Amino acid sequence: ALDATTGLATAWNPGGSGSVDALTVSGSTVYAGGAFRSIGGQTRIGIAALDATTGLATVWNAGADSTVNVLAVSGSKVYAGGLFTNIGGQARSDIAALDAATGLATVWNPAANGGLYALAVSGSTVYVGGLFTSIGGETCDYIAALDAATGLVRAWNPGANGQVNALVVSGSTVYAGGFFSSVGGQSRRRIAAIDATTGLATAWNPGSNGTVYTLAVSDSTIYAGGPFTNIGGQARSRIAALDATSGLATAWNPGTNSLVRALVVSGSTIYTGGDFTSFGGQVRDRIAAPDAATGLDTAWNPGADSTVYALAVTGSTVYAGGDFTSSGGQTRGRIAALDATTGLATAWNPGANGQVNALAVSGSTIYAGGSFTDIGGLFAGGVARILPSPALPPAAAVFSPNGGETVNIGTTRRLSWSARTAAPGVESVDLYLSRAGALGPWELVAAGAANTGQYDWTVTGPASADCFLRVDARDFAGNIGSGTSGAAFAIANGALGVDPPAPITRFALGPLVPSPARGLSQFYYVVPRRARVRLTLLDVQGRELAMLAEGERVPGRYAVSLDAAGLPPGLHFIRLQAPGVDLEQRVVTLR
């Protein structure tokens, strides 16, 4: 998830153990489908529901025994299509409707004998396309309409003789693109308009001499992309605008020298991505913006040095994803935000270490899916969400010295702290010492230190019994958050040597900082011996709301971030469990 303003990855970081092929957002939930076996900190096979605030997997756990390729949400149902034979605890062949509350497969069970690659929901009907020849116990070649309530196949049965890759519904017409040469009882080459009532192909018959991979509708025009060179009765190189009444290609004819993979309509502009290096008679590297009226390429020319697979538009920004390493005149690792007027890359620059195949925009949040494992400098296994820059400064806390200790002048003392924020992250920390109480005055110990959580300090005089350490954490936007020792420690005269940190002897669970919490806060826990640890968030009834950490830990002190923005206001508890250990810490959250 990438911040729509800065381009940096937010703290939302579900991670995935395999590819994420489908994303859809419904309210406060992000549904993900793909070939993963874990995501959001939990075992989730092929499909998951992720909290849009925390990134943690919810208890919703449908589970699929193979890849989920497409997802759609309608009301209380999550429709899934793919290559699975079991999902939601039931045998379901390639298609299922899952209860949005429980994750269990509903009785809706059309079953398909081949993979699904296209889903479109319109009212009470679910249109599906793919490689199947049977679905819902009925013969339906590559395309079908299913009752959204019962899962039964509707009488609508156009049939196709080849794969259906794209479906889009406009009014009473279902437009289909793919590899077929007949559909709806008529000869239709790779593209067709099908009556949503009868299932018969309409007279609309542009025809294409190559596969149609992508479709978009804008008013009375159907835009198509694919490897074709002729469509709608005219020579059209891989992209075309087709009249929704006649099926003929309009005069709109930008043309391109290679495959078109993405189309997005925004006002009078058709943003286009793919493999091409020439578009509309102009040099356009993999991304272009032809005018929707004339077909002529606009001056907008960000360029990309490799394929663009995904496009999304919001406001004055065009987001692009692919496997490029530069776009808009700047180094951009597989994802970029481009100014819709100038074509130049904005400062938004999350960067991903693997291909970005899917993009979706919701408000000021960008959802990204692909084969990456790192985006915006944070681990993210194939799926990420980037939020706007945080309104709150970094959360900082001093771990040691934190009250009651005595350190000797001339010895080396290891100072330790935690500093964390949502995107864009902590850039550096400054460390200060007061010898006269918690209010200072403060003397600088270290400036611009790396946020490693520890710093070896040679203790200097004069001696004092009322010392405090302060850490100031600075994020990349210049916001500063501070943390101070919880109580006074002493600096005393003593022999030269090394004063090691006090040994860790017991499990401990530190307080939440800041508290009460409104947004991103932080706490720490201490493990004195190698042990398997389970850290959870509970409500006042003791019900588990989220898993914060789980697994074997070596001895040490661990920092954990908690985003309170998604929690209801009131009292909660953090619970630390280990063999023979059960600790709790109160958490108060505010709106």
PDB file of N, CA and C in Angstrom, residues 236-319:
ATOM      1  N   ARG A 236      -6.052  -1.470 -37.345  1.00  0.00           N
ATOM      2  CA  ARG A 236      -5.846  -0.820 -36.049  1.00  0.00           C
ATOM      3  C   ARG A 236      -4.762  -1.608 -35.320  1.00  0.00           C
ATOM      4  N   SER A 237      -3.696  -0.928 -35.016  1.00  0.00           N
ATOM      5  CA  SER A 237      -2.538  -1.603 -34.456  1.00  0.00           C
ATOM      6  C   SER A 237      -2.610  -1.667 -32.932  1.00  0.00           C
ATOM      7  N   ARG A 238      -3.222  -2.750 -32.454  1.00  0.00           N
ATOM      8  CA  ARG A 238      -3.204  -3.149 -31.042  1.00  0.00           C
ATOM      9  C   ARG A 238      -4.059  -2.305 -30.110  1.00  0.00           C
ATOM     10  N   ILE A 239      -4.691  -1.263 -30.624  1.00  0.00           N
ATOM     11  CA  ILE A 239      -5.613  -0.473 -29.816  1.00  0.00           C
ATOM     12  C   ILE A 239      -6.639   0.155 -30.743  1.00  0.00           C
ATOM     13  N   ALA A 240      -7.895   0.221 -30.248  1.00  0.00           N
ATOM     14  CA  ALA A 240      -8.947   0.760 -31.101  1.00  0.00           C
ATOM     15  C   ALA A 240     -10.073   1.325 -30.261  1.00  0.00           C
ATOM     16  N   ALA A 241     -10.820   2.245 -30.871  1.00  0.00           N
ATOM     17  CA  ALA A 241     -12.063   2.750 -30.306  1.00  0.00           C
ATOM     18  C   ALA A 241     -13.178   2.331 -31.236  1.00  0.00           C
ATOM     19  N   LEU A 242     -14.163   1.654 -30.687  1.00  0.00           N
ATOM     20  CA  LEU A 242     -15.237   1.080 -31.486  1.00  0.00           C
ATOM     21  C   LEU A 242     -16.554   1.773 -31.151  1.00  0.00           C
ATOM     22  N   ASP A 243     -17.323   2.102 -32.176  1.00  0.00           N
ATOM     23  CA  ASP A 243     -18.622   2.714 -31.966  1.00  0.00           C
ATOM     24  C   ASP A 243     -19.562   1.699 -31.320  1.00  0.00           C
ATOM     25  N   ALA A 244     -20.189   2.081 -30.213  1.00  0.00           N
ATOM     26  CA  ALA A 244     -21.032   1.148 -29.464  1.00  0.00           C
ATOM     27  C   ALA A 244     -22.304   0.791 -30.216  1.00  0.00           C
ATOM     28  N   THR A 245     -22.656   1.548 -31.261  1.00  0.00           N
ATOM     29  CA  THR A 245     -23.862   1.254 -32.048  1.00  0.00           C
ATOM     30  C   THR A 245     -23.533   0.415 -33.273  1.00  0.00           C
ATOM     31  N   SER A 246     -22.560   0.853 -34.043  1.00  0.00           N
ATOM     32  CA  SER A 246     -22.268   0.183 -35.313  1.00  0.00           C
ATOM     33  C   SER A 246     -21.211  -0.909 -35.199  1.00  0.00           C
ATOM     34  N   GLY A 247     -20.352  -0.817 -34.217  1.00  0.00           N
ATOM     35  CA  GLY A 247     -19.256  -1.776 -34.096  1.00  0.00           C
ATOM     36  C   GLY A 247     -18.073  -1.423 -34.961  1.00  0.00           C
ATOM     37  N   LEU A 248     -18.219  -0.392 -35.747  1.00  0.00           N
ATOM     38  CA  LEU A 248     -17.118   0.013 -36.614  1.00  0.00           C
ATOM     39  C   LEU A 248     -16.067   0.768 -35.810  1.00  0.00           C
ATOM     40  N   ALA A 249     -14.846   0.604 -36.250  1.00  0.00           N
ATOM     41  CA  ALA A 249     -13.787   1.385 -35.631  1.00  0.00           C
ATOM     42  C   ALA A 249     -14.001   2.847 -35.980  1.00  0.00           C
ATOM     43  N   THR A 250     -13.870   3.702 -34.987  1.00  0.00           N
ATOM     44  CA  THR A 250     -13.992   5.136 -35.234  1.00  0.00           C
ATOM     45  C   THR A 250     -12.708   5.625 -35.904  1.00  0.00           C
ATOM     46  N   ALA A 251     -12.695   6.905 -36.238  1.00  0.00           N
ATOM     47  CA  ALA A 251     -11.491   7.481 -36.839  1.00  0.00           C
ATOM     48  C   ALA A 251     -10.343   7.528 -35.842  1.00  0.00           C
ATOM     49  N   TRP A 252     -10.679   7.329 -34.592  1.00  0.00           N
ATOM     50  CA  TRP A 252      -9.672   7.310 -33.518  1.00  0.00           C
ATOM     51  C   TRP A 252      -8.698   6.173 -33.785  1.00  0.00           C
ATOM     52  N   ASN A 253      -7.459   6.490 -34.077  1.00  0.00           N
ATOM     53  CA  ASN A 253      -6.528   5.468 -34.537  1.00  0.00           C
ATOM     54  C   ASN A 253      -5.093   5.820 -34.173  1.00  0.00           C
ATOM     55  N   PRO A 254      -4.776   5.759 -32.896  1.00  0.00           N
ATOM     56  CA  PRO A 254      -3.396   6.092 -32.520  1.00  0.00           C
ATOM     57  C   PRO A 254      -2.379   5.080 -33.033  1.00  0.00           C
ATOM     58  N   GLY A 255      -2.685   3.795 -32.934  1.00  0.00           N
ATOM     59  CA  GLY A 255      -1.754   2.770 -33.391  1.00  0.00           C
ATOM     60  C   GLY A 255      -0.530   2.642 -32.506  1.00  0.00           C
ATOM     61  N   THR A 256      -0.039   1.420 -32.411  1.00  0.00           N
ATOM     62  CA  THR A 256       1.131   1.159 -31.589  1.00  0.00           C
ATOM     63  C   THR A 256       1.877  -0.029 -32.164  1.00  0.00           C
ATOM     64  N   ASN A 257       3.154  -0.132 -31.875  1.00  0.00           N
ATOM     65  CA  ASN A 257       3.969  -1.183 -32.489  1.00  0.00           C
ATOM     66  C   ASN A 257       4.113  -2.425 -31.629  1.00  0.00           C
ATOM     67  N   SER A 258       3.401  -2.496 -30.512  1.00  0.00           N
ATOM     68  CA  SER A 258       3.456  -3.705 -29.698  1.00  0.00           C
ATOM     69  C   SER A 258       2.237  -3.757 -28.775  1.00  0.00           C
ATOM     70  N   LEU A 259       2.215  -4.754 -27.930  1.00  0.00           N
ATOM     71  CA  LEU A 259       1.025  -5.119 -27.170  1.00  0.00           C
ATOM     72  C   LEU A 259       0.550  -4.033 -26.220  1.00  0.00           C
ATOM     73  N   VAL A 260      -0.779  -3.823 -26.180  1.00  0.00           N
ATOM     74  CA  VAL A 260      -1.446  -2.967 -25.199  1.00  0.00           C
ATOM     75  C   VAL A 260      -1.986  -3.851 -24.088  1.00  0.00           C
ATOM     76  N   ARG A 261      -1.592  -3.563 -22.840  1.00  0.00           N
ATOM     77  CA  ARG A 261      -1.973  -4.403 -21.707  1.00  0.00           C
ATOM     78  C   ARG A 261      -2.906  -3.711 -20.717  1.00  0.00           C
ATOM     79  N   ALA A 262      -2.995  -2.385 -20.768  1.00  0.00           N
ATOM     80  CA  ALA A 262      -3.813  -1.661 -19.796  1.00  0.00           C
ATOM     81  C   ALA A 262      -4.463  -0.463 -20.453  1.00  0.00           C
ATOM     82  N   LEU A 263      -5.736  -0.236 -20.111  1.00  0.00           N
ATOM     83  CA  LEU A 263      -6.487   0.902 -20.615  1.00  0.00           C
ATOM     84  C   LEU A 263      -7.269   1.529 -19.468  1.00  0.00           C
ATOM     85  N   VAL A 264      -7.202   2.843 -19.347  1.00  0.00           N
ATOM     86  CA  VAL A 264      -7.995   3.572 -18.364  1.00  0.00           C
ATOM     87  C   VAL A 264      -8.520   4.841 -19.026  1.00  0.00           C
ATOM     88  N   VAL A 265      -9.823   5.055 -18.927  1.00  0.00           N
ATOM     89  CA  VAL A 265     -10.439   6.250 -19.480  1.00  0.00           C
ATOM     90  C   VAL A 265     -10.579   7.288 -18.376  1.00  0.00           C
ATOM     91  N   SER A 266     -10.116   8.496 -18.645  1.00  0.00           N
ATOM     92  CA  SER A 266     -10.260   9.600 -17.704  1.00  0.00           C
ATOM     93  C   SER A 266     -10.610  10.859 -18.480  1.00  0.00           C
ATOM     94  N   GLY A 267     -11.875  11.253 -18.418  1.00  0.00           N
ATOM     95  CA  GLY A 267     -12.314  12.425 -19.166  1.00  0.00           C
ATOM     96  C   GLY A 267     -12.095  12.254 -20.647  1.00  0.00           C
ATOM     97  N   SER A 268     -11.330  13.130 -21.228  1.00  0.00           N
ATOM     98  CA  SER A 268     -11.087  13.099 -22.675  1.00  0.00           C
ATOM     99  C   SER A 268      -9.789  12.396 -23.033  1.00  0.00           C
ATOM    100  N   THR A 269      -9.245  11.651 -22.101  1.00  0.00           N
ATOM    101  CA  THR A 269      -7.946  11.004 -22.327  1.00  0.00           C
ATOM    102  C   THR A 269      -8.043   9.506 -22.078  1.00  0.00           C
ATOM    103  N   ILE A 270      -7.379   8.731 -22.929  1.00  0.00           N
ATOM    104  CA  ILE A 270      -7.307   7.289 -22.773  1.00  0.00           C
ATOM    105  C   ILE A 270      -5.868   6.943 -22.393  1.00  0.00           C
ATOM    106  N   TYR A 271      -5.635   6.673 -21.134  1.00  0.00           N
ATOM    107  CA  TYR A 271      -4.288   6.287 -20.706  1.00  0.00           C
ATOM    108  C   TYR A 271      -4.064   4.821 -21.051  1.00  0.00           C
ATOM    109  N   THR A 272      -2.892   4.562 -21.624  1.00  0.00           N
ATOM    110  CA  THR A 272      -2.602   3.257 -22.205  1.00  0.00           C
ATOM    111  C   THR A 272      -1.215   2.790 -21.786  1.00  0.00           C
ATOM    112  N   GLY A 273      -1.115   1.516 -21.420  1.00  0.00           N
ATOM    113  CA  GLY A 273       0.169   0.940 -21.066  1.00  0.00           C
ATOM    114  C   GLY A 273       0.382  -0.381 -21.762  1.00  0.00           C
ATOM    115  N   GLY A 274       1.641  -0.766 -21.920  1.00  0.00           N
ATOM    116  CA  GLY A 274       1.934  -2.042 -22.558  1.00  0.00           C
ATOM    117  C   GLY A 274       3.406  -2.205 -22.854  1.00  0.00           C
ATOM    118  N   ASP A 275       3.683  -2.867 -24.015  1.00  0.00           N
ATOM    119  CA  ASP A 275       5.056  -3.164 -24.415  1.00  0.00           C
ATOM    120  C   ASP A 275       5.575  -2.242 -25.518  1.00  0.00           C
ATOM    121  N   PHE A 276       4.740  -1.359 -26.023  1.00  0.00           N
ATOM    122  CA  PHE A 276       5.054  -0.579 -27.217  1.00  0.00           C
ATOM    123  C   PHE A 276       6.169   0.458 -26.975  1.00  0.00           C
ATOM    124  N   THR A 277       6.795   0.851 -28.088  1.00  0.00           N
ATOM    125  CA  THR A 277       7.776   1.951 -28.065  1.00  0.00           C
ATOM    126  C   THR A 277       7.369   3.051 -29.028  1.00  0.00           C
ATOM    127  N   SER A 278       6.279   2.826 -29.754  1.00  0.00           N
ATOM    128  CA  SER A 278       5.747   3.848 -30.648  1.00  0.00           C
ATOM    129  C   SER A 278       4.239   3.841 -30.506  1.00  0.00           C
ATOM    130  N   PHE A 279       3.649   5.032 -30.424  1.00  0.00           N
ATOM    131  CA  PHE A 279       2.212   5.128 -30.219  1.00  0.00           C
ATOM    132  C   PHE A 279       1.707   6.385 -30.907  1.00  0.00           C
ATOM    133  N   GLY A 280       0.661   6.226 -31.742  1.00  0.00           N
ATOM    134  CA  GLY A 280       0.087   7.381 -32.426  1.00  0.00           C
ATOM    135  C   GLY A 280       1.061   8.118 -33.304  1.00  0.00           C
ATOM    136  N   GLY A 281       2.022   7.383 -33.879  1.00  0.00           N
ATOM    137  CA  GLY A 281       3.009   8.011 -34.745  1.00  0.00           C
ATOM    138  C   GLY A 281       4.085   8.758 -34.002  1.00  0.00           C
ATOM    139  N   GLN A 282       4.097   8.610 -32.684  1.00  0.00           N
ATOM    140  CA  GLN A 282       5.088   9.284 -31.870  1.00  0.00           C
ATOM    141  C   GLN A 282       5.889   8.246 -31.083  1.00  0.00           C
ATOM    142  N   VAL A 283       7.084   8.618 -30.728  1.00  0.00           N
ATOM    143  CA  VAL A 283       7.867   7.757 -29.841  1.00  0.00           C
ATOM    144  C   VAL A 283       7.238   7.823 -28.457  1.00  0.00           C
ATOM    145  N   ARG A 284       6.723   6.693 -28.003  1.00  0.00           N
ATOM    146  CA  ARG A 284       6.102   6.606 -26.688  1.00  0.00           C
ATOM    147  C   ARG A 284       6.512   5.266 -26.079  1.00  0.00           C
ATOM    148  N   ASP A 285       7.328   5.330 -25.076  1.00  0.00           N
ATOM    149  CA  ASP A 285       7.869   4.111 -24.490  1.00  0.00           C
ATOM    150  C   ASP A 285       6.945   3.551 -23.412  1.00  0.00           C
ATOM    151  N   ARG A 286       6.121   2.574 -23.824  1.00  0.00           N
ATOM    152  CA  ARG A 286       5.300   1.735 -22.940  1.00  0.00           C
ATOM    153  C   ARG A 286       4.140   2.439 -22.257  1.00  0.00           C
ATOM    154  N   ILE A 287       4.008   3.753 -22.418  1.00  0.00           N
ATOM    155  CA  ILE A 287       2.887   4.456 -21.803  1.00  0.00           C
ATOM    156  C   ILE A 287       2.553   5.676 -22.642  1.00  0.00           C
ATOM    157  N   ALA A 288       1.242   5.913 -22.822  1.00  0.00           N
ATOM    158  CA  ALA A 288       0.821   7.007 -23.695  1.00  0.00           C
ATOM    159  C   ALA A 288      -0.548   7.503 -23.257  1.00  0.00           C
ATOM    160  N   ALA A 289      -0.951   8.656 -23.789  1.00  0.00           N
ATOM    161  CA  ALA A 289      -2.261   9.232 -23.473  1.00  0.00           C
ATOM    162  C   ALA A 289      -2.866   9.813 -24.735  1.00  0.00           C
ATOM    163  N   PRO A 290      -3.466   8.993 -25.580  1.00  0.00           N
ATOM    164  CA  PRO A 290      -4.116   9.537 -26.769  1.00  0.00           C
ATOM    165  C   PRO A 290      -5.398  10.293 -26.407  1.00  0.00           C
ATOM    166  N   ASP A 291      -5.727  11.281 -27.213  1.00  0.00           N
ATOM    167  CA  ASP A 291      -6.952  12.041 -27.027  1.00  0.00           C
ATOM    168  C   ASP A 291      -8.151  11.170 -27.404  1.00  0.00           C
ATOM    169  N   ALA A 292      -9.183  11.182 -26.559  1.00  0.00           N
ATOM    170  CA  ALA A 292     -10.344  10.320 -26.791  1.00  0.00           C
ATOM    171  C   ALA A 292     -11.139  10.745 -28.012  1.00  0.00           C
ATOM    172  N   ALA A 293     -11.001  11.990 -28.458  1.00  0.00           N
ATOM    173  CA  ALA A 293     -11.753  12.465 -29.619  1.00  0.00           C
ATOM    174  C   ALA A 293     -11.000  12.260 -30.918  1.00  0.00           C
ATOM    175  N   THR A 294      -9.730  12.628 -30.942  1.00  0.00           N
ATOM    176  CA  THR A 294      -8.976  12.615 -32.203  1.00  0.00           C
ATOM    177  C   THR A 294      -8.127  11.365 -32.388  1.00  0.00           C
ATOM    178  N   GLY A 295      -7.754  10.699 -31.298  1.00  0.00           N
ATOM    179  CA  GLY A 295      -6.854   9.565 -31.398  1.00  0.00           C
ATOM    180  C   GLY A 295      -5.408   9.974 -31.478  1.00  0.00           C
ATOM    181  N   LEU A 296      -5.190  11.276 -31.614  1.00  0.00           N
ATOM    182  CA  LEU A 296      -3.811  11.761 -31.663  1.00  0.00           C
ATOM    183  C   LEU A 296      -3.198  11.700 -30.276  1.00  0.00           C
ATOM    184  N   ASP A 297      -1.934  11.355 -30.265  1.00  0.00           N
ATOM    185  CA  ASP A 297      -1.261  11.275 -28.981  1.00  0.00           C
ATOM    186  C   ASP A 297      -1.024  12.680 -28.449  1.00  0.00           C
ATOM    187  N   THR A 298      -1.292  12.856 -27.175  1.00  0.00           N
ATOM    188  CA  THR A 298      -1.048  14.153 -26.555  1.00  0.00           C
ATOM    189  C   THR A 298       0.449  14.306 -26.297  1.00  0.00           C
ATOM    190  N   ALA A 299       0.826  15.484 -25.851  1.00  0.00           N
ATOM    191  CA  ALA A 299       2.238  15.731 -25.551  1.00  0.00           C
ATOM    192  C   ALA A 299       2.685  14.997 -24.288  1.00  0.00           C
ATOM    193  N   TRP A 300       1.722  14.487 -23.548  1.00  0.00           N
ATOM    194  CA  TRP A 300       2.006  13.743 -22.314  1.00  0.00           C
ATOM    195  C   TRP A 300       2.866  12.529 -22.650  1.00  0.00           C
ATOM    196  N   ASN A 301       4.071  12.496 -22.127  1.00  0.00           N
ATOM    197  CA  ASN A 301       5.019  11.469 -22.564  1.00  0.00           C
ATOM    198  C   ASN A 301       6.003  11.114 -21.452  1.00  0.00           C
ATOM    199  N   PRO A 302       5.533  10.438 -20.403  1.00  0.00           N
ATOM    200  CA  PRO A 302       6.443  10.095 -19.302  1.00  0.00           C
ATOM    201  C   PRO A 302       7.489   9.062 -19.693  1.00  0.00           C
ATOM    202  N   GLY A 303       7.096   8.097 -20.534  1.00  0.00           N
ATOM    203  CA  GLY A 303       8.022   7.035 -20.916  1.00  0.00           C
ATOM    204  C   GLY A 303       8.324   6.081 -19.778  1.00  0.00           C
ATOM    205  N   ALA A 304       8.637   4.849 -20.133  1.00  0.00           N
ATOM    206  CA  ALA A 304       9.079   3.838 -19.179  1.00  0.00           C
ATOM    207  C   ALA A 304      10.051   2.929 -19.908  1.00  0.00           C
ATOM    208  N   ASP A 305      11.041   2.402 -19.194  1.00  0.00           N
ATOM    209  CA  ASP A 305      12.069   1.613 -19.869  1.00  0.00           C
ATOM    210  C   ASP A 305      11.725   0.131 -19.956  1.00  0.00           C
ATOM    211  N   SER A 306      10.525  -0.252 -19.513  1.00  0.00           N
ATOM    212  CA  SER A 306      10.063  -1.627 -19.679  1.00  0.00           C
ATOM    213  C   SER A 306       8.545  -1.646 -19.550  1.00  0.00           C
ATOM    214  N   THR A 307       7.951  -2.807 -19.627  1.00  0.00           N
ATOM    215  CA  THR A 307       6.505  -2.975 -19.752  1.00  0.00           C
ATOM    216  C   THR A 307       5.707  -2.314 -18.633  1.00  0.00           C
ATOM    217  N   VAL A 308       4.591  -1.681 -19.023  1.00  0.00           N
ATOM    218  CA  VAL A 308       3.592  -1.171 -18.077  1.00  0.00           C
ATOM    219  C   VAL A 308       2.402  -2.126 -18.095  1.00  0.00           C
ATOM    220  N   TYR A 309       2.124  -2.744 -16.936  1.00  0.00           N
ATOM    221  CA  TYR A 309       1.056  -3.732 -16.829  1.00  0.00           C
ATOM    222  C   TYR A 309      -0.232  -3.177 -16.227  1.00  0.00           C
ATOM    223  N   ALA A 310      -0.132  -2.094 -15.465  1.00  0.00           N
ATOM    224  CA  ALA A 310      -1.299  -1.607 -14.735  1.00  0.00           C
ATOM    225  C   ALA A 310      -1.310  -0.087 -14.708  1.00  0.00           C
ATOM    226  N   LEU A 311      -2.524   0.470 -14.793  1.00  0.00           N
ATOM    227  CA  LEU A 311      -2.708   1.916 -14.727  1.00  0.00           C
ATOM    228  C   LEU A 311      -3.912   2.234 -13.841  1.00  0.00           C
ATOM    229  N   ALA A 312      -3.842   3.340 -13.136  1.00  0.00           N
ATOM    230  CA  ALA A 312      -4.977   3.839 -12.364  1.00  0.00           C
ATOM    231  C   ALA A 312      -4.879   5.357 -12.355  1.00  0.00           C
ATOM    232  N   VAL A 313      -6.027   6.017 -12.384  1.00  0.00           N
ATOM    233  CA  VAL A 313      -6.043   7.473 -12.425  1.00  0.00           C
ATOM    234  C   VAL A 313      -6.891   8.006 -11.288  1.00  0.00           C
ATOM    235  N   THR A 314      -6.376   9.021 -10.587  1.00  0.00           N
ATOM    236  CA  THR A 314      -7.175   9.738  -9.600  1.00  0.00           C
ATOM    237  C   THR A 314      -6.740  11.189  -9.609  1.00  0.00           C
ATOM    238  N   GLY A 315      -7.724  12.084  -9.755  1.00  0.00           N
ATOM    239  CA  GLY A 315      -7.414  13.499  -9.790  1.00  0.00           C
ATOM    240  C   GLY A 315      -6.438  13.841 -10.904  1.00  0.00           C
ATOM    241  N   SER A 316      -5.349  14.482 -10.543  1.00  0.00           N
ATOM    242  CA  SER A 316      -4.360  14.915 -11.535  1.00  0.00           C
ATOM    243  C   SER A 316      -3.148  13.990 -11.592  1.00  0.00           C
ATOM    244  N   THR A 317      -3.322  12.769 -11.119  1.00  0.00           N
ATOM    245  CA  THR A 317      -2.197  11.831 -11.065  1.00  0.00           C
ATOM    246  C   THR A 317      -2.531  10.526 -11.769  1.00  0.00           C
ATOM    247  N   VAL A 318      -1.583  10.041 -12.558  1.00  0.00           N
ATOM    248  CA  VAL A 318      -1.690   8.739 -13.215  1.00  0.00           C
ATOM    249  C   VAL A 318      -0.684   7.800 -12.555  1.00  0.00           C
ATOM    250  N   TYR A 319      -1.166   6.713 -11.976  1.00  0.00           N
ATOM    251  CA  TYR A 319      -0.295   5.727 -11.348  1.00  0.00           C
ATOM    252  C   TYR A 319      -0.021   4.608 -12.349  1.00  0.00           C
TER     253      TYR A 319
END
